[in-house]
Amino acid sequence: MSLQGEERKAKILQLLESKGKVETGYLAKTLKVSTETIRRDLDELEGSGKLKKVYGGAVKIAQKGEEAPHLIREAVNVEAKKRIGQKAAAMVDPGDAIFLDEGTTTLKMIPYLQHIRGLTVFTNSFPAAVKLMEYTNKQLFHGKIIFIGGEVNSGHARTAGSLTEHMLDPFYFTKAFISIDGMDPEAGFTGYDSSKSLLAAKVIRRTKEAVVVADFSKVGTRASYRIAGLPEVHTMICDSPPPSEWEEAIAGAGLRWLDASDLKSGNTGD
């Protein structure tokens, strides 16, 4: 017997709290109702601010001033991140030594790196390292993978902290691709997590070309910790052009802004 409406929605929130993400098909099967009923429930719960709908289901809403876990971030703004990832990968040249941080947008670059020869990819992201190893085992990626270790943050599927920063010391990068939580002309590029922000700042100091990848939801947001000022970053790749009132500040900082919205979703990777 299926649950009644309010009881069903309470169960959805309970499952969401324990899992971080729920899928429509799974909910329909578990709660013994149609997918249409589940979609209506999710619409109502999103309308009351209790969750965020994403393709195929829903995710928890991060508290204000808090970085959402990797599982949740991976399900948000997926198409925009694919476009940005494709645009970013087009900047990578054979023989580059690149750093990919643990952002879910940098993760979308990896399908487009498969056949670029002579790459060395440094990362502190467990999902990025796993994906690169999968491609290596399928003989689709032929470069080196160097994992930057340290203290493990399981919720964000990354390493960070002083030990991770220390492990960067022997290395310099041709290009570094950095994710952020916020960006505005005055504060520059910012993050919600101190250890992530400190690591990103050090990577930027150790790369020839720093590239920030971020969907438009980060634009106009100011997070708690400074990563870099606008002049410290060479390129910003977003799924939208910058706000018109920012153009003077961006030009004055020498920041190149690339708009990935012109890429078609059918051309984005797996």
PDB file of C-alpha atoms in Angstrom:
ATOM      1  CA  MET A   1       0.000   0.000   0.000  1.00  0.00           C
ATOM      2  CA  SER A   2       1.359   3.404  -0.956  1.00  0.00           C
ATOM      3  CA  LEU A   3       1.867   6.163   1.598  1.00  0.00           C
ATOM      4  CA  GLN A   4      -0.413   9.194   1.805  1.00  0.00           C
ATOM      5  CA  GLY A   5       0.811  12.519   0.451  1.00  0.00           C
ATOM      6  CA  GLU A   6       2.310  14.232   3.527  1.00  0.00           C
ATOM      7  CA  GLU A   7       3.672  10.966   4.896  1.00  0.00           C
ATOM      8  CA  ARG A   8       5.222  10.253   1.480  1.00  0.00           C
ATOM      9  CA  LYS A   9       6.882  13.651   1.303  1.00  0.00           C
ATOM     10  CA  ALA A  10       8.257  13.204   4.811  1.00  0.00           C
ATOM     11  CA  LYS A  11       9.739   9.880   3.707  1.00  0.00           C
ATOM     12  CA  ILE A  12      11.302  11.550   0.645  1.00  0.00           C
ATOM     13  CA  LEU A  13      12.986  14.121   2.885  1.00  0.00           C
ATOM     14  CA  GLN A  14      14.163  11.378   5.235  1.00  0.00           C
ATOM     15  CA  LEU A  15      15.746   9.471   2.335  1.00  0.00           C
ATOM     16  CA  LEU A  16      17.252  12.688   0.996  1.00  0.00           C
ATOM     17  CA  GLU A  17      18.788  13.490   4.374  1.00  0.00           C
ATOM     18  CA  SER A  18      20.490  10.104   4.561  1.00  0.00           C
ATOM     19  CA  LYS A  19      21.587   9.874   0.912  1.00  0.00           C
ATOM     20  CA  GLY A  20      22.125  13.483  -0.179  1.00  0.00           C
ATOM     21  CA  LYS A  21      20.473  12.719  -3.530  1.00  0.00           C
ATOM     22  CA  VAL A  22      17.388  10.711  -4.541  1.00  0.00           C
ATOM     23  CA  GLU A  23      16.260   9.482  -7.968  1.00  0.00           C
ATOM     24  CA  THR A  24      12.672   9.645  -9.183  1.00  0.00           C
ATOM     25  CA  GLY A  25      12.539   5.997 -10.276  1.00  0.00           C
ATOM     26  CA  TYR A  26      13.941   4.775  -6.963  1.00  0.00           C
ATOM     27  CA  LEU A  27      11.402   6.838  -5.005  1.00  0.00           C
ATOM     28  CA  ALA A  28       8.493   5.591  -7.121  1.00  0.00           C
ATOM     29  CA  LYS A  29       9.513   1.971  -6.559  1.00  0.00           C
ATOM     30  CA  THR A  30      10.234   2.397  -2.841  1.00  0.00           C
ATOM     31  CA  LEU A  31       7.069   4.363  -2.092  1.00  0.00           C
ATOM     32  CA  LYS A  32       4.899   2.301  -4.483  1.00  0.00           C
ATOM     33  CA  VAL A  33       3.513   5.217  -6.508  1.00  0.00           C
ATOM     34  CA  SER A  34       3.910   6.436 -10.086  1.00  0.00           C
ATOM     35  CA  THR A  35       6.830   8.588 -11.216  1.00  0.00           C
ATOM     36  CA  GLU A  36       4.290  11.331 -12.010  1.00  0.00           C
ATOM     37  CA  THR A  37       3.218  11.352  -8.360  1.00  0.00           C
ATOM     38  CA  ILE A  38       6.833  11.575  -7.219  1.00  0.00           C
ATOM     39  CA  ARG A  39       7.506  14.457  -9.619  1.00  0.00           C
ATOM     40  CA  ARG A  40       4.512  16.343  -8.161  1.00  0.00           C
ATOM     41  CA  ASP A  41       5.809  15.701  -4.654  1.00  0.00           C
ATOM     42  CA  LEU A  42       9.263  16.964  -5.620  1.00  0.00           C
ATOM     43  CA  ASP A  43       7.713  20.069  -7.216  1.00  0.00           C
ATOM     44  CA  GLU A  44       5.863  20.832  -3.974  1.00  0.00           C
ATOM     45  CA  LEU A  45       8.914  20.184  -1.801  1.00  0.00           C
ATOM     46  CA  GLU A  46      11.064  22.413  -4.019  1.00  0.00           C
ATOM     47  CA  GLY A  47       8.392  25.109  -3.880  1.00  0.00           C
ATOM     48  CA  SER A  48       8.579  25.076  -0.092  1.00  0.00           C
ATOM     49  CA  GLY A  49      12.379  25.294  -0.189  1.00  0.00           C
ATOM     50  CA  LYS A  50      13.065  21.812   1.190  1.00  0.00           C
ATOM     51  CA  LEU A  51      15.060  20.400  -1.732  1.00  0.00           C
ATOM     52  CA  LYS A  52      16.384  21.233  -5.199  1.00  0.00           C
ATOM     53  CA  LYS A  53      15.151  19.317  -8.220  1.00  0.00           C
ATOM     54  CA  VAL A  54      17.783  18.099 -10.674  1.00  0.00           C
ATOM     55  CA  TYR A  55      17.618  15.896 -13.749  1.00  0.00           C
ATOM     56  CA  GLY A  56      16.249  12.503 -12.671  1.00  0.00           C
ATOM     57  CA  GLY A  57      15.553  13.380  -9.040  1.00  0.00           C
ATOM     58  CA  ALA A  58      16.476  15.852  -6.306  1.00  0.00           C
ATOM     59  CA  VAL A  59      19.347  16.899  -4.040  1.00  0.00           C
ATOM     60  CA  LYS A  60      19.626  18.513  -0.625  1.00  0.00           C
ATOM     61  CA  ILE A  61      19.934  22.272  -0.441  1.00  0.00           C
ATOM     62  CA  ALA A  62      23.231  23.412   1.032  1.00  0.00           C
ATOM     63  CA  GLN A  63      22.999  25.844   3.910  1.00  0.00           C
ATOM     64  CA  LYS A  64      23.882  29.431   3.059  1.00  0.00           C
ATOM     65  CA  GLY A  65      27.617  29.978   3.366  1.00  0.00           C
ATOM     66  CA  GLU A  66      28.338  26.261   3.070  1.00  0.00           C
ATOM     67  CA  GLU A  67      29.905  24.216   0.290  1.00  0.00           C
ATOM     68  CA  ALA A  68      27.603  21.384  -0.796  1.00  0.00           C
ATOM     69  CA  PRO A  69      29.059  17.823  -0.773  1.00  0.00           C
ATOM     70  CA  HIS A  70      30.504  16.457  -4.011  1.00  0.00           C
ATOM     71  CA  LEU A  71      27.516  14.143  -4.626  1.00  0.00           C
ATOM     72  CA  ILE A  72      25.117  17.080  -4.560  1.00  0.00           C
ATOM     73  CA  ARG A  73      27.316  19.463  -6.562  1.00  0.00           C
ATOM     74  CA  GLU A  74      27.753  16.818  -9.258  1.00  0.00           C
ATOM     75  CA  ALA A  75      23.998  16.785  -9.920  1.00  0.00           C
ATOM     76  CA  VAL A  76      23.549  20.565 -10.243  1.00  0.00           C
ATOM     77  CA  ASN A  77      23.893  22.597 -13.483  1.00  0.00           C
ATOM     78  CA  VAL A  78      25.171  19.512 -15.309  1.00  0.00           C
ATOM     79  CA  GLU A  79      24.782  20.767 -18.895  1.00  0.00           C
ATOM     80  CA  ALA A  80      26.459  24.090 -18.118  1.00  0.00           C
ATOM     81  CA  LYS A  81      29.380  22.263 -16.493  1.00  0.00           C
ATOM     82  CA  LYS A  82      29.766  19.989 -19.526  1.00  0.00           C
ATOM     83  CA  ARG A  83      29.991  23.001 -21.831  1.00  0.00           C
ATOM     84  CA  ILE A  84      32.501  24.718 -19.570  1.00  0.00           C
ATOM     85  CA  GLY A  85      34.521  21.501 -19.299  1.00  0.00           C
ATOM     86  CA  GLN A  86      34.663  21.165 -23.067  1.00  0.00           C
ATOM     87  CA  LYS A  87      35.750  24.791 -23.483  1.00  0.00           C
ATOM     88  CA  ALA A  88      38.422  24.375 -20.813  1.00  0.00           C
ATOM     89  CA  ALA A  89      39.795  21.148 -22.310  1.00  0.00           C
ATOM     90  CA  ALA A  90      40.217  22.947 -25.646  1.00  0.00           C
ATOM     91  CA  MET A  91      42.905  25.074 -23.943  1.00  0.00           C
ATOM     92  CA  VAL A  92      45.041  22.024 -23.137  1.00  0.00           C
ATOM     93  CA  ASP A  93      47.959  21.295 -25.483  1.00  0.00           C
ATOM     94  CA  PRO A  94      49.980  18.088 -26.007  1.00  0.00           C
ATOM     95  CA  GLY A  95      52.762  17.870 -23.460  1.00  0.00           C
ATOM     96  CA  ASP A  96      51.111  20.158 -20.885  1.00  0.00           C
ATOM     97  CA  ALA A  97      51.404  19.539 -17.164  1.00  0.00           C
ATOM     98  CA  ILE A  98      47.977  20.511 -15.831  1.00  0.00           C
ATOM     99  CA  PHE A  99      46.363  20.648 -12.409  1.00  0.00           C
ATOM    100  CA  LEU A 100      42.685  19.703 -12.028  1.00  0.00           C
ATOM    101  CA  ASP A 101      41.166  20.506  -8.676  1.00  0.00           C
ATOM    102  CA  GLU A 102      38.280  18.615  -7.090  1.00  0.00           C
ATOM    103  CA  GLY A 103      35.500  20.694  -8.602  1.00  0.00           C
ATOM    104  CA  THR A 104      32.676  18.958 -10.426  1.00  0.00           C
ATOM    105  CA  THR A 105      33.221  21.306 -13.381  1.00  0.00           C
ATOM    106  CA  THR A 106      36.883  20.347 -13.794  1.00  0.00           C
ATOM    107  CA  LEU A 107      35.729  16.722 -13.710  1.00  0.00           C
ATOM    108  CA  LYS A 108      33.746  17.399 -16.896  1.00  0.00           C
ATOM    109  CA  MET A 109      37.002  18.223 -18.708  1.00  0.00           C
ATOM    110  CA  ILE A 110      38.299  14.677 -18.532  1.00  0.00           C
ATOM    111  CA  PRO A 111      36.357  13.110 -21.459  1.00  0.00           C
ATOM    112  CA  TYR A 112      37.929  15.739 -23.731  1.00  0.00           C
ATOM    113  CA  LEU A 113      41.475  15.028 -22.547  1.00  0.00           C
ATOM    114  CA  GLN A 114      41.433  11.377 -23.634  1.00  0.00           C
ATOM    115  CA  HIS A 115      43.417  11.621 -26.838  1.00  0.00           C
ATOM    116  CA  ILE A 116      45.732  14.554 -26.031  1.00  0.00           C
ATOM    117  CA  ARG A 117      49.235  13.097 -26.063  1.00  0.00           C
ATOM    118  CA  GLY A 118      51.954  13.622 -23.519  1.00  0.00           C
ATOM    119  CA  LEU A 119      49.828  15.083 -20.736  1.00  0.00           C
ATOM    120  CA  THR A 120      50.719  14.984 -17.079  1.00  0.00           C
ATOM    121  CA  VAL A 121      47.618  15.500 -14.949  1.00  0.00           C
ATOM    122  CA  PHE A 122      47.981  16.439 -11.294  1.00  0.00           C
ATOM    123  CA  THR A 123      44.852  16.271  -9.125  1.00  0.00           C
ATOM    124  CA  ASN A 124      43.662  16.095  -5.535  1.00  0.00           C
ATOM    125  CA  SER A 125      40.268  14.765  -6.689  1.00  0.00           C
ATOM    126  CA  PHE A 126      39.460  11.101  -6.144  1.00  0.00           C
ATOM    127  CA  PRO A 127      36.744  11.058  -8.884  1.00  0.00           C
ATOM    128  CA  ALA A 128      39.157  12.681 -11.373  1.00  0.00           C
ATOM    129  CA  ALA A 129      41.909  10.179 -10.600  1.00  0.00           C
ATOM    130  CA  VAL A 130      39.484   7.257 -10.929  1.00  0.00           C
ATOM    131  CA  LYS A 131      38.121   8.539 -14.254  1.00  0.00           C
ATOM    132  CA  LEU A 132      41.626   9.018 -15.648  1.00  0.00           C
ATOM    133  CA  MET A 133      42.589   5.504 -14.530  1.00  0.00           C
ATOM    134  CA  GLU A 134      39.512   4.087 -16.256  1.00  0.00           C
ATOM    135  CA  TYR A 135      40.501   5.794 -19.503  1.00  0.00           C
ATOM    136  CA  THR A 136      44.087   4.599 -19.096  1.00  0.00           C
ATOM    137  CA  ASN A 137      42.940   1.004 -18.673  1.00  0.00           C
ATOM    138  CA  LYS A 138      40.840   1.351 -21.835  1.00  0.00           C
ATOM    139  CA  GLN A 139      43.888   2.813 -23.627  1.00  0.00           C
ATOM    140  CA  LEU A 140      42.047   6.081 -24.189  1.00  0.00           C
ATOM    141  CA  PHE A 141      44.381   8.174 -22.036  1.00  0.00           C
ATOM    142  CA  HIS A 142      48.144   7.852 -22.459  1.00  0.00           C
ATOM    143  CA  GLY A 143      49.511  10.486 -20.079  1.00  0.00           C
ATOM    144  CA  LYS A 144      50.748  10.468 -16.502  1.00  0.00           C
ATOM    145  CA  ILE A 145      48.452  10.765 -13.490  1.00  0.00           C
ATOM    146  CA  ILE A 146      49.909  12.246 -10.311  1.00  0.00           C
ATOM    147  CA  PHE A 147      47.630  12.228  -7.273  1.00  0.00           C
ATOM    148  CA  ILE A 148      48.322  14.878  -4.659  1.00  0.00           C
ATOM    149  CA  GLY A 149      47.651  13.218  -1.301  1.00  0.00           C
ATOM    150  CA  GLY A 150      47.048  14.506   2.201  1.00  0.00           C
ATOM    151  CA  GLU A 151      44.141  14.602   4.609  1.00  0.00           C
ATOM    152  CA  VAL A 152      41.042  13.037   3.042  1.00  0.00           C
ATOM    153  CA  ASN A 153      37.714  14.864   3.011  1.00  0.00           C
ATOM    154  CA  SER A 154      35.273  12.078   2.166  1.00  0.00           C
ATOM    155  CA  GLY A 155      32.237  14.344   1.712  1.00  0.00           C
ATOM    156  CA  HIS A 156      34.026  16.361  -0.950  1.00  0.00           C
ATOM    157  CA  ALA A 157      36.011  13.413  -2.371  1.00  0.00           C
ATOM    158  CA  ARG A 158      39.286  15.322  -2.149  1.00  0.00           C
ATOM    159  CA  THR A 159      42.472  15.834  -0.204  1.00  0.00           C
ATOM    160  CA  ALA A 160      43.335  19.198   1.299  1.00  0.00           C
ATOM    161  CA  GLY A 161      45.122  20.788   4.232  1.00  0.00           C
ATOM    162  CA  SER A 162      48.725  21.588   5.102  1.00  0.00           C
ATOM    163  CA  LEU A 163      50.056  18.171   4.077  1.00  0.00           C
ATOM    164  CA  THR A 164      48.458  18.472   0.631  1.00  0.00           C
ATOM    165  CA  GLU A 165      49.890  21.973   0.248  1.00  0.00           C
ATOM    166  CA  HIS A 166      53.343  20.676   1.200  1.00  0.00           C
ATOM    167  CA  MET A 167      53.090  17.944  -1.447  1.00  0.00           C
ATOM    168  CA  LEU A 168      52.722  20.636  -4.119  1.00  0.00           C
ATOM    169  CA  ASP A 169      56.190  22.021  -3.405  1.00  0.00           C
ATOM    170  CA  PRO A 170      58.152  20.008  -6.021  1.00  0.00           C
ATOM    171  CA  PHE A 171      55.729  20.810  -8.835  1.00  0.00           C
ATOM    172  CA  TYR A 172      54.946  23.573 -11.312  1.00  0.00           C
ATOM    173  CA  PHE A 173      52.116  23.453 -13.849  1.00  0.00           C
ATOM    174  CA  THR A 174      51.621  24.668 -17.390  1.00  0.00           C
ATOM    175  CA  LYS A 175      47.936  25.300 -16.715  1.00  0.00           C
ATOM    176  CA  ALA A 176      45.769  24.943 -13.610  1.00  0.00           C
ATOM    177  CA  PHE A 177      41.986  24.620 -13.704  1.00  0.00           C
ATOM    178  CA  ILE A 178      40.371  25.871 -10.521  1.00  0.00           C
ATOM    179  CA  SER A 179      36.784  25.754  -9.277  1.00  0.00           C
ATOM    180  CA  ILE A 180      35.344  28.461  -7.033  1.00  0.00           C
ATOM    181  CA  ASP A 181      32.274  29.188  -4.904  1.00  0.00           C
ATOM    182  CA  GLY A 182      32.023  32.887  -5.650  1.00  0.00           C
ATOM    183  CA  MET A 183      33.351  35.704  -7.797  1.00  0.00           C
ATOM    184  CA  ASP A 184      32.867  39.460  -7.920  1.00  0.00           C
ATOM    185  CA  PRO A 185      35.148  42.305  -9.070  1.00  0.00           C
ATOM    186  CA  GLU A 186      35.897  43.601  -5.567  1.00  0.00           C
ATOM    187  CA  ALA A 187      36.515  40.332  -3.688  1.00  0.00           C
ATOM    188  CA  GLY A 188      37.845  38.402  -6.660  1.00  0.00           C
ATOM    189  CA  PHE A 189      37.582  34.603  -6.542  1.00  0.00           C
ATOM    190  CA  THR A 190      36.418  33.086  -3.253  1.00  0.00           C
ATOM    191  CA  GLY A 191      35.579  29.759  -1.620  1.00  0.00           C
ATOM    192  CA  TYR A 192      33.540  28.540   1.352  1.00  0.00           C
ATOM    193  CA  ASP A 193      36.180  26.107   2.651  1.00  0.00           C
ATOM    194  CA  SER A 194      39.453  27.467   4.055  1.00  0.00           C
ATOM    195  CA  SER A 195      41.636  24.449   3.207  1.00  0.00           C
ATOM    196  CA  LYS A 196      40.307  24.250  -0.348  1.00  0.00           C
ATOM    197  CA  SER A 197      40.827  27.996  -0.829  1.00  0.00           C
ATOM    198  CA  LEU A 198      44.397  27.942   0.519  1.00  0.00           C
ATOM    199  CA  LEU A 199      45.288  25.020  -1.737  1.00  0.00           C
ATOM    200  CA  ALA A 200      43.780  26.743  -4.790  1.00  0.00           C
ATOM    201  CA  ALA A 201      45.730  29.921  -4.000  1.00  0.00           C
ATOM    202  CA  LYS A 202      48.996  27.979  -3.828  1.00  0.00           C
ATOM    203  CA  VAL A 203      48.254  26.171  -7.105  1.00  0.00           C
ATOM    204  CA  ILE A 204      47.641  29.533  -8.784  1.00  0.00           C
ATOM    205  CA  ARG A 205      51.054  30.739  -7.610  1.00  0.00           C
ATOM    206  CA  ARG A 206      52.691  27.636  -9.100  1.00  0.00           C
ATOM    207  CA  THR A 207      51.149  27.679 -12.567  1.00  0.00           C
ATOM    208  CA  LYS A 208      52.026  29.515 -15.749  1.00  0.00           C
ATOM    209  CA  GLU A 209      48.352  29.976 -16.625  1.00  0.00           C
ATOM    210  CA  ALA A 210      45.516  29.931 -14.075  1.00  0.00           C
ATOM    211  CA  VAL A 211      42.033  29.171 -15.404  1.00  0.00           C
ATOM    212  CA  VAL A 212      38.888  29.442 -13.285  1.00  0.00           C
ATOM    213  CA  VAL A 213      35.920  27.319 -14.367  1.00  0.00           C
ATOM    214  CA  ALA A 214      32.534  28.238 -12.906  1.00  0.00           C
ATOM    215  CA  ASP A 215      28.888  28.265 -13.943  1.00  0.00           C
ATOM    216  CA  PHE A 216      26.961  31.527 -13.700  1.00  0.00           C
ATOM    217  CA  SER A 217      25.461  30.659 -10.281  1.00  0.00           C
ATOM    218  CA  LYS A 218      28.870  31.564  -8.784  1.00  0.00           C
ATOM    219  CA  VAL A 219      28.957  35.007 -10.421  1.00  0.00           C
ATOM    220  CA  GLY A 220      28.030  37.795  -8.009  1.00  0.00           C
ATOM    221  CA  THR A 221      28.488  35.538  -4.965  1.00  0.00           C
ATOM    222  CA  ARG A 222      31.063  36.340  -2.300  1.00  0.00           C
ATOM    223  CA  ALA A 223      32.179  33.331  -0.249  1.00  0.00           C
ATOM    224  CA  SER A 224      34.111  33.426   3.020  1.00  0.00           C
ATOM    225  CA  TYR A 225      37.718  32.852   1.927  1.00  0.00           C
ATOM    226  CA  ARG A 226      39.815  34.636  -0.678  1.00  0.00           C
ATOM    227  CA  ILE A 227      41.423  32.479  -3.367  1.00  0.00           C
ATOM    228  CA  ALA A 228      42.784  35.126  -5.737  1.00  0.00           C
ATOM    229  CA  GLY A 229      42.196  38.591  -7.059  1.00  0.00           C
ATOM    230  CA  LEU A 230      41.078  39.094 -10.651  1.00  0.00           C
ATOM    231  CA  PRO A 231      44.591  40.047 -11.891  1.00  0.00           C
ATOM    232  CA  GLU A 232      46.042  36.764 -10.541  1.00  0.00           C
ATOM    233  CA  VAL A 233      43.888  34.645 -12.869  1.00  0.00           C
ATOM    234  CA  HIS A 234      44.447  34.551 -16.617  1.00  0.00           C
ATOM    235  CA  THR A 235      41.122  33.140 -17.850  1.00  0.00           C
ATOM    236  CA  MET A 236      37.574  32.705 -16.551  1.00  0.00           C
ATOM    237  CA  ILE A 237      35.344  30.167 -18.334  1.00  0.00           C
ATOM    238  CA  CYS A 238      31.638  30.470 -17.643  1.00  0.00           C
ATOM    239  CA  ASP A 239      28.351  29.497 -19.313  1.00  0.00           C
ATOM    240  CA  SER A 240      27.400  33.148 -19.702  1.00  0.00           C
ATOM    241  CA  PRO A 241      29.030  36.468 -20.577  1.00  0.00           C
ATOM    242  CA  PRO A 242      29.982  38.698 -17.624  1.00  0.00           C
ATOM    243  CA  PRO A 243      27.528  41.287 -16.271  1.00  0.00           C
ATOM    244  CA  SER A 244      27.871  44.422 -18.365  1.00  0.00           C
ATOM    245  CA  GLU A 245      28.725  46.537 -15.312  1.00  0.00           C
ATOM    246  CA  TRP A 246      31.773  44.343 -14.682  1.00  0.00           C
ATOM    247  CA  GLU A 247      33.365  44.800 -18.077  1.00  0.00           C
ATOM    248  CA  GLU A 248      35.625  47.690 -17.054  1.00  0.00           C
ATOM    249  CA  ALA A 249      36.917  45.875 -13.956  1.00  0.00           C
ATOM    250  CA  ILE A 250      37.543  42.673 -15.925  1.00  0.00           C
ATOM    251  CA  ALA A 251      39.388  44.513 -18.684  1.00  0.00           C
ATOM    252  CA  GLY A 252      41.428  46.481 -16.154  1.00  0.00           C
ATOM    253  CA  ALA A 253      42.499  43.256 -14.433  1.00  0.00           C
ATOM    254  CA  GLY A 254      43.577  41.710 -17.738  1.00  0.00           C
ATOM    255  CA  LEU A 255      41.197  38.796 -17.157  1.00  0.00           C
ATOM    256  CA  ARG A 256      40.047  36.935 -20.272  1.00  0.00           C
ATOM    257  CA  TRP A 257      36.411  35.792 -19.973  1.00  0.00           C
ATOM    258  CA  LEU A 258      35.337  32.889 -22.216  1.00  0.00           C
ATOM    259  CA  ASP A 259      31.619  32.191 -22.675  1.00  0.00           C
ATOM    260  CA  ALA A 260      30.860  28.484 -23.154  1.00  0.00           C
ATOM    261  CA  SER A 261      27.152  28.949 -23.820  1.00  0.00           C
ATOM    262  CA  ASP A 262      27.727  28.761 -27.590  1.00  0.00           C
ATOM    263  CA  LEU A 263      28.622  25.053 -27.325  1.00  0.00           C
ATOM    264  CA  LYS A 264      25.757  22.697 -28.065  1.00  0.00           C
ATOM    265  CA  SER A 265      24.834  20.134 -25.396  1.00  0.00           C
ATOM    266  CA  GLY A 266      25.026  17.346 -27.962  1.00  0.00           C
ATOM    267  CA  ASN A 267      28.762  18.000 -28.278  1.00  0.00           C
ATOM    268  CA  THR A 268      29.487  17.578 -24.583  1.00  0.00           C
ATOM    269  CA  GLY A 269      31.241  14.505 -23.264  1.00  0.00           C
ATOM    270  CA  ASP A 270      30.054  11.496 -21.298  1.00  0.00           C
TER     271      ASP A 270
END
